[in-house]
Amino acid sequence: MGVAVITGAGRGLGKATAARLARDGHAVVALDLDAAAAEATAAAVGGSWHQCDVADWGSVEAVAARIERCDILVNNAGIWRFHSLLDTTPDDLQSVIAVNIIGVVQCSRAFAPKMIAAGGGSIVNLSSGAAWTNSPGVGVYPATKAAVISLTKQMALEWGAHGIRANAVGPGLIVTEGTSGNYSEERKIERGKSVPMLRVGEPRDIADVISFLCSDDARYVSGQVIYVDGGVTAGRAAI
Ligand SMILES: NC(=O)c1ccc[n+]([C@@H]2O[C@H](COP(=O)([O-])OP(=O)(O)OC[C@H]3O[C@@H](n4cnc5c(N)ncnc54)[C@H](O)[C@@H]3O)[C@@H](O)[C@H]2O)c1
């Protein structure tokens, strides 16, 4: 079992992934912009933590210098500011691109050399069903998540010979701290009706697939994206 570095591990999908990878026997290193949240996750799963802003190269570099080994990197930190393209401010644009794209590149560049030194590893990048199905009013977010898929393929091609596998997971409608504002109990049931499996997702639905991608069972899987969305990206549930 190895060392699993997870960004945005303070809550939501990152926290669920930390719990699952710890259960799998990995030593979890929880990174988050929110230091208290990272510390709480580390305490809950018996791991370590660092405050880290993935959008800031200096912050990523400083944290990477304090982590000797890395076998698994889950690039989970991500933000969204849902506005139409015309209502997207320059700050929205720069922030979402900085965290969702630049953050993924920076963390991967910081930790891949450690994986190469260890003889290989697994990178899992959080994309989104939104990379497949755009919808009005979500601005630049889907484009950033489509970029994550392209970056995943690039990592698989450039680092495969070093034993690094890179894959992406595309969550659908998952109830987390970040999205819970959209999900009253009533709304959960309502949104669930738009999903072929007739329910919205839970963080463990994503964490379990990330666990698989990090496991030896996925040893020949690289450069792929798995949508974990109850069938949403398959098309319409009914006509
Ligand atoms: N929840 C969903 O329905 C859903 C769907 C598709 C994709 N995703 C993607 O999954 C990932 C996690 O989503 P979530 O719902 O758990 O989000 P969340 O908002 O609940 O948690 C995100 C975590 O990332 C941290 N974070 C934000 N900016 C950061 C930065 N610059 N550096 C380090 N940490 C930072 C936050 O502090 C927070 O702890 C994101 O990349 C998101 O785009 C989520």
Short mmCIF file of C-alpha atoms and ligand atoms in Angstrom, two decimals:
data_model
loop_
_atom_site.label_atom_id
_atom_site.label_comp_id
_atom_site.label_asym_id
_atom_site.label_seq_id
_atom_site.Cartn_x
_atom_site.Cartn_y
_atom_site.Cartn_z
CA MET A 1 0.00 0.00 0.00
CA GLY A 2 1.22 3.50 -0.71
CA VAL A 3 1.01 7.18 0.05
CA ALA A 4 -2.17 8.81 -1.33
CA VAL A 5 -2.17 12.59 -1.74
CA ILE A 6 -5.69 14.01 -2.14
CA THR A 7 -6.40 17.65 -2.95
CA GLY A 8 -9.56 19.32 -1.66
CA ALA A 9 -9.74 16.54 0.94
CA GLY A 10 -11.39 18.70 3.60
CA ARG A 11 -14.93 17.83 2.61
CA GLY A 12 -17.18 16.34 -0.06
CA LEU A 13 -15.76 13.89 -2.58
CA GLY A 14 -12.19 14.48 -1.40
CA LYS A 15 -13.07 13.58 2.17
CA ALA A 16 -14.99 10.45 1.10
CA THR A 17 -12.02 9.45 -1.07
CA ALA A 18 -9.65 9.96 1.86
CA ALA A 19 -11.80 7.65 3.99
CA ARG A 20 -11.98 4.98 1.27
CA LEU A 21 -8.27 5.04 0.40
CA ALA A 22 -7.37 4.90 4.10
CA ARG A 23 -9.65 1.86 4.43
CA ASP A 24 -7.80 0.33 1.47
CA GLY A 25 -4.62 0.63 3.55
CA HIS A 26 -3.01 3.73 2.05
CA ALA A 27 -1.33 6.46 4.08
CA VAL A 28 -3.52 9.47 3.27
CA VAL A 29 -2.13 12.99 2.94
CA ALA A 30 -5.06 15.43 2.97
CA LEU A 31 -4.48 18.77 1.22
CA ASP A 32 -6.98 21.63 1.29
CA LEU A 33 -7.13 25.39 1.05
CA ASP A 34 -9.07 25.17 4.32
CA ALA A 35 -6.47 24.07 6.88
CA ALA A 36 -8.97 23.17 9.60
CA ALA A 37 -10.93 20.97 7.18
CA ALA A 38 -7.76 19.19 5.99
CA GLU A 39 -6.75 18.61 9.61
CA ALA A 40 -10.19 17.21 10.47
CA THR A 41 -10.09 14.78 7.54
CA ALA A 42 -6.58 13.64 8.49
CA ALA A 43 -7.70 13.10 12.08
CA ALA A 44 -10.75 11.13 10.93
CA VAL A 45 -8.79 8.78 8.65
CA GLY A 46 -5.53 8.55 10.59
CA GLY A 47 -3.53 10.45 7.97
CA SER A 48 -1.50 13.64 7.72
CA TRP A 49 -2.44 17.00 6.25
CA HIS A 50 -1.12 20.25 4.79
CA GLN A 51 -2.76 23.53 3.93
CA CYS A 52 -2.37 23.93 0.16
CA ASP A 53 -3.80 26.18 -2.53
CA VAL A 54 -3.58 24.15 -5.74
CA ALA A 55 -3.95 27.33 -7.80
CA ASP A 56 -0.73 28.75 -6.34
CA TRP A 57 2.49 27.16 -7.61
CA GLY A 58 4.47 28.39 -4.60
CA SER A 59 2.01 26.70 -2.24
CA VAL A 60 2.02 23.42 -4.21
CA GLU A 61 5.82 23.39 -4.47
CA ALA A 62 6.26 24.05 -0.74
CA VAL A 63 3.86 21.26 0.22
CA ALA A 64 5.39 18.81 -2.27
CA ALA A 65 8.81 19.49 -0.78
CA ARG A 66 7.49 18.24 2.58
CA ILE A 67 6.07 14.99 1.19
CA GLU A 68 8.76 12.43 0.45
CA ARG A 69 6.81 9.76 -1.40
CA CYS A 70 3.66 9.74 -3.49
CA ASP A 71 2.05 6.64 -5.05
CA ILE A 72 -1.44 8.02 -5.63
CA LEU A 73 -2.54 11.55 -6.49
CA VAL A 74 -6.22 12.44 -6.57
CA ASN A 75 -6.67 15.87 -8.17
CA ASN A 76 -10.05 16.53 -6.60
CA ALA A 77 -9.99 20.22 -5.62
CA GLY A 78 -12.38 22.08 -7.90
CA ILE A 79 -14.69 25.07 -7.85
CA TRP A 80 -17.62 26.30 -9.86
CA ARG A 81 -19.23 29.68 -10.29
CA PHE A 82 -22.36 29.05 -12.24
CA HIS A 83 -23.24 32.06 -14.37
CA SER A 84 -23.97 32.45 -18.05
CA LEU A 85 -20.90 33.28 -20.13
CA LEU A 86 -22.04 36.91 -20.37
CA ASP A 87 -22.43 37.18 -16.59
CA THR A 88 -19.08 35.51 -15.87
CA THR A 89 -16.73 38.12 -14.36
CA PRO A 90 -12.99 38.20 -15.08
CA ASP A 91 -12.46 36.97 -11.51
CA ASP A 92 -14.86 34.02 -12.02
CA LEU A 93 -13.04 33.12 -15.21
CA GLN A 94 -9.57 33.28 -13.74
CA SER A 95 -10.47 31.56 -10.48
CA VAL A 96 -12.25 28.60 -12.06
CA ILE A 97 -9.49 28.08 -14.62
CA ALA A 98 -6.79 28.52 -11.96
CA VAL A 99 -8.19 25.84 -9.64
CA ASN A 100 -9.73 23.39 -12.12
CA ILE A 101 -7.06 23.40 -14.83
CA ILE A 102 -3.88 25.03 -13.55
CA GLY A 103 -4.28 23.31 -10.17
CA VAL A 104 -4.45 19.88 -11.81
CA VAL A 105 -1.35 20.58 -13.90
CA GLN A 106 0.61 22.04 -11.00
CA CYS A 107 -0.12 19.22 -8.56
CA SER A 108 0.57 16.57 -11.19
CA ARG A 109 3.88 18.21 -12.13
CA ALA A 110 4.84 18.42 -8.46
CA PHE A 111 4.00 14.81 -7.57
CA ALA A 112 4.68 12.84 -10.79
CA PRO A 113 8.47 12.95 -10.26
CA LYS A 114 7.96 11.28 -6.86
CA MET A 115 5.90 8.54 -8.52
CA ILE A 116 8.57 8.10 -11.18
CA ALA A 117 11.17 7.74 -8.42
CA ALA A 118 8.96 5.12 -6.74
CA GLY A 119 8.59 3.14 -10.00
CA GLY A 120 5.09 4.32 -10.87
CA GLY A 121 1.74 5.34 -9.45
CA SER A 122 -1.84 6.30 -10.15
CA ILE A 123 -3.30 9.73 -10.83
CA VAL A 124 -7.06 10.25 -10.74
CA ASN A 125 -8.42 13.60 -11.91
CA LEU A 126 -11.91 14.82 -11.10
CA SER A 127 -13.68 15.82 -14.28
CA SER A 128 -17.48 16.06 -14.44
CA GLY A 129 -20.50 14.88 -16.36
CA ALA A 130 -20.63 18.55 -17.38
CA ALA A 131 -17.64 17.87 -19.66
CA TRP A 132 -19.96 15.64 -21.70
CA THR A 133 -23.29 17.44 -21.43
CA ASN A 134 -23.15 21.23 -21.32
CA SER A 135 -26.13 23.13 -19.99
CA PRO A 136 -27.03 26.82 -20.09
CA GLY A 137 -25.91 29.03 -17.22
CA VAL A 138 -22.81 27.16 -16.10
CA GLY A 139 -20.34 29.30 -18.01
CA VAL A 140 -16.76 28.17 -18.22
CA TYR A 141 -17.02 25.21 -15.78
CA PRO A 142 -17.72 22.47 -18.38
CA ALA A 143 -14.78 23.68 -20.47
CA THR A 144 -12.45 23.33 -17.48
CA LYS A 145 -13.68 19.80 -16.85
CA ALA A 146 -13.26 18.90 -20.54
CA ALA A 147 -9.70 20.20 -20.23
CA VAL A 148 -9.18 17.82 -17.31
CA ILE A 149 -9.98 14.89 -19.61
CA SER A 150 -7.48 16.12 -22.20
CA LEU A 151 -4.84 16.58 -19.49
CA THR A 152 -5.54 13.07 -18.21
CA LYS A 153 -4.80 11.64 -21.67
CA GLN A 154 -1.66 13.76 -21.88
CA MET A 155 -0.42 12.45 -18.53
CA ALA A 156 -1.16 8.86 -19.57
CA LEU A 157 0.87 9.33 -22.76
CA GLU A 158 3.78 11.24 -21.27
CA TRP A 159 4.18 9.23 -18.05
CA GLY A 160 2.96 5.74 -18.97
CA ALA A 161 6.49 4.49 -19.62
CA HIS A 162 7.33 5.44 -16.03
CA GLY A 163 4.58 3.20 -14.67
CA ILE A 164 2.14 6.04 -14.02
CA ARG A 165 -1.49 5.47 -14.92
CA ALA A 166 -3.70 8.54 -15.25
CA ASN A 167 -7.49 8.37 -15.36
CA ALA A 168 -10.42 10.71 -14.84
CA VAL A 169 -13.72 10.29 -13.04
CA GLY A 170 -16.74 12.29 -14.17
CA PRO A 171 -19.26 12.57 -11.34
CA GLY A 172 -22.90 13.30 -12.11
CA LEU A 173 -25.26 14.86 -9.56
CA ILE A 174 -23.61 14.12 -6.22
CA VAL A 175 -24.73 15.59 -2.92
CA THR A 176 -21.71 17.07 -1.11
CA GLU A 177 -21.13 20.05 1.16
CA GLY A 178 -20.36 22.03 -2.00
CA THR A 179 -23.62 21.15 -3.75
CA SER A 180 -25.95 20.63 -0.78
CA GLY A 181 -27.35 24.15 -1.21
CA ASN A 182 -29.07 22.79 -4.34
CA TYR A 183 -30.50 19.74 -2.59
CA SER A 184 -33.36 20.00 -0.14
CA GLU A 185 -34.86 16.53 0.52
CA GLU A 186 -37.61 17.41 -1.97
CA ARG A 187 -35.14 18.61 -4.60
CA LYS A 188 -33.05 15.45 -4.24
CA ILE A 189 -36.07 13.36 -5.20
CA GLU A 190 -36.95 15.76 -8.02
CA ARG A 191 -33.39 15.82 -9.46
CA GLY A 192 -33.19 12.05 -9.02
CA LYS A 193 -36.04 11.64 -11.51
CA SER A 194 -33.77 13.00 -14.26
CA VAL A 195 -31.26 10.21 -13.61
CA PRO A 196 -31.76 6.81 -15.31
CA MET A 197 -31.04 5.12 -11.95
CA LEU A 198 -33.64 7.42 -10.37
CA ARG A 199 -31.44 8.85 -7.63
CA VAL A 200 -28.79 11.47 -7.13
CA GLY A 201 -25.37 10.19 -6.05
CA GLU A 202 -23.52 10.02 -2.75
CA PRO A 203 -19.81 10.75 -2.25
CA ARG A 204 -19.06 7.05 -1.74
CA ASP A 205 -20.36 6.32 -5.25
CA ILE A 206 -17.37 8.31 -6.50
CA ALA A 207 -14.84 7.28 -3.84
CA ASP A 208 -15.36 3.57 -4.59
CA VAL A 209 -14.56 4.08 -8.29
CA ILE A 210 -11.48 6.14 -7.43
CA SER A 211 -10.42 3.28 -5.16
CA PHE A 212 -10.77 0.85 -8.08
CA LEU A 213 -8.72 3.09 -10.38
CA CYS A 214 -5.97 3.27 -7.76
CA SER A 215 -5.97 -0.50 -7.22
CA ASP A 216 -4.07 -3.26 -8.96
CA ASP A 217 -7.39 -4.38 -10.51
CA ALA A 218 -7.04 -1.33 -12.79
CA ARG A 219 -3.37 -2.04 -13.61
CA TYR A 220 -3.95 -1.83 -17.40
CA VAL A 221 -6.41 1.08 -17.35
CA SER A 222 -4.93 4.44 -18.33
CA GLY A 223 -5.98 7.59 -20.16
CA GLN A 224 -9.67 6.85 -19.58
CA VAL A 225 -12.62 8.70 -18.14
CA ILE A 226 -15.33 6.90 -16.21
CA TYR A 227 -18.57 8.79 -15.78
CA VAL A 228 -20.12 7.90 -12.45
CA ASP A 229 -23.55 9.41 -12.85
CA GLY A 230 -26.25 6.76 -12.67
CA GLY A 231 -26.45 6.74 -16.47
CA VAL A 232 -27.02 10.46 -17.16
CA THR A 233 -24.38 10.76 -19.88
CA ALA A 234 -25.84 7.71 -21.64
CA GLY A 235 -28.63 9.97 -22.91
CA ARG A 236 -32.18 10.71 -21.88
CA ALA A 237 -33.86 8.48 -19.30
CA ALA A 238 -37.17 8.54 -21.20
CA ILE A 239 -38.74 10.28 -24.15
N1 LIG B 1 -20.51 17.20 -6.27
C1 LIG B 1 -20.81 17.07 -7.54
O1 LIG B 1 -21.99 16.91 -7.92
C2 LIG B 1 -19.71 17.11 -8.59
C3 LIG B 1 -20.08 16.80 -9.91
C4 LIG B 1 -19.09 16.80 -10.89
C5 LIG B 1 -17.78 17.10 -10.57
N2 LIG B 1 -17.46 17.39 -9.28
C6 LIG B 1 -16.05 17.73 -9.01
O2 LIG B 1 -15.61 16.96 -7.90
C7 LIG B 1 -14.67 17.71 -7.13
C8 LIG B 1 -15.12 17.79 -5.69
O3 LIG B 1 -16.44 18.33 -5.63
P1 LIG B 1 -17.21 18.48 -4.23
O4 LIG B 1 -18.66 18.51 -4.56
O5 LIG B 1 -16.70 17.49 -3.25
O6 LIG B 1 -16.75 19.96 -3.81
P2 LIG B 1 -16.78 20.68 -2.36
O7 LIG B 1 -16.96 22.13 -2.63
O8 LIG B 1 -17.74 20.01 -1.43
O9 LIG B 1 -15.29 20.43 -1.80
C9 LIG B 1 -14.19 20.94 -2.49
C10 LIG B 1 -13.01 21.05 -1.56
O10 LIG B 1 -11.92 21.61 -2.32
C11 LIG B 1 -11.30 22.64 -1.55
N3 LIG B 1 -10.69 23.61 -2.43
C12 LIG B 1 -11.29 24.58 -3.17
N4 LIG B 1 -10.38 25.34 -3.80
C13 LIG B 1 -9.16 24.84 -3.46
C14 LIG B 1 -7.83 25.21 -3.78
N5 LIG B 1 -7.57 26.27 -4.56
N6 LIG B 1 -6.81 24.47 -3.27
C15 LIG B 1 -7.08 23.41 -2.46
N7 LIG B 1 -8.30 23.03 -2.10
C16 LIG B 1 -9.34 23.75 -2.59
C17 LIG B 1 -12.42 23.23 -0.72
O11 LIG B 1 -11.91 23.91 0.43
C18 LIG B 1 -13.24 21.99 -0.36
O12 LIG B 1 -12.79 21.37 0.83
C19 LIG B 1 -14.55 19.08 -7.82
O13 LIG B 1 -13.45 19.06 -8.70
C20 LIG B 1 -15.85 19.17 -8.60
O14 LIG B 1 -15.74 20.04 -9.71
C21 LIG B 1 -18.40 17.41 -8.29
#
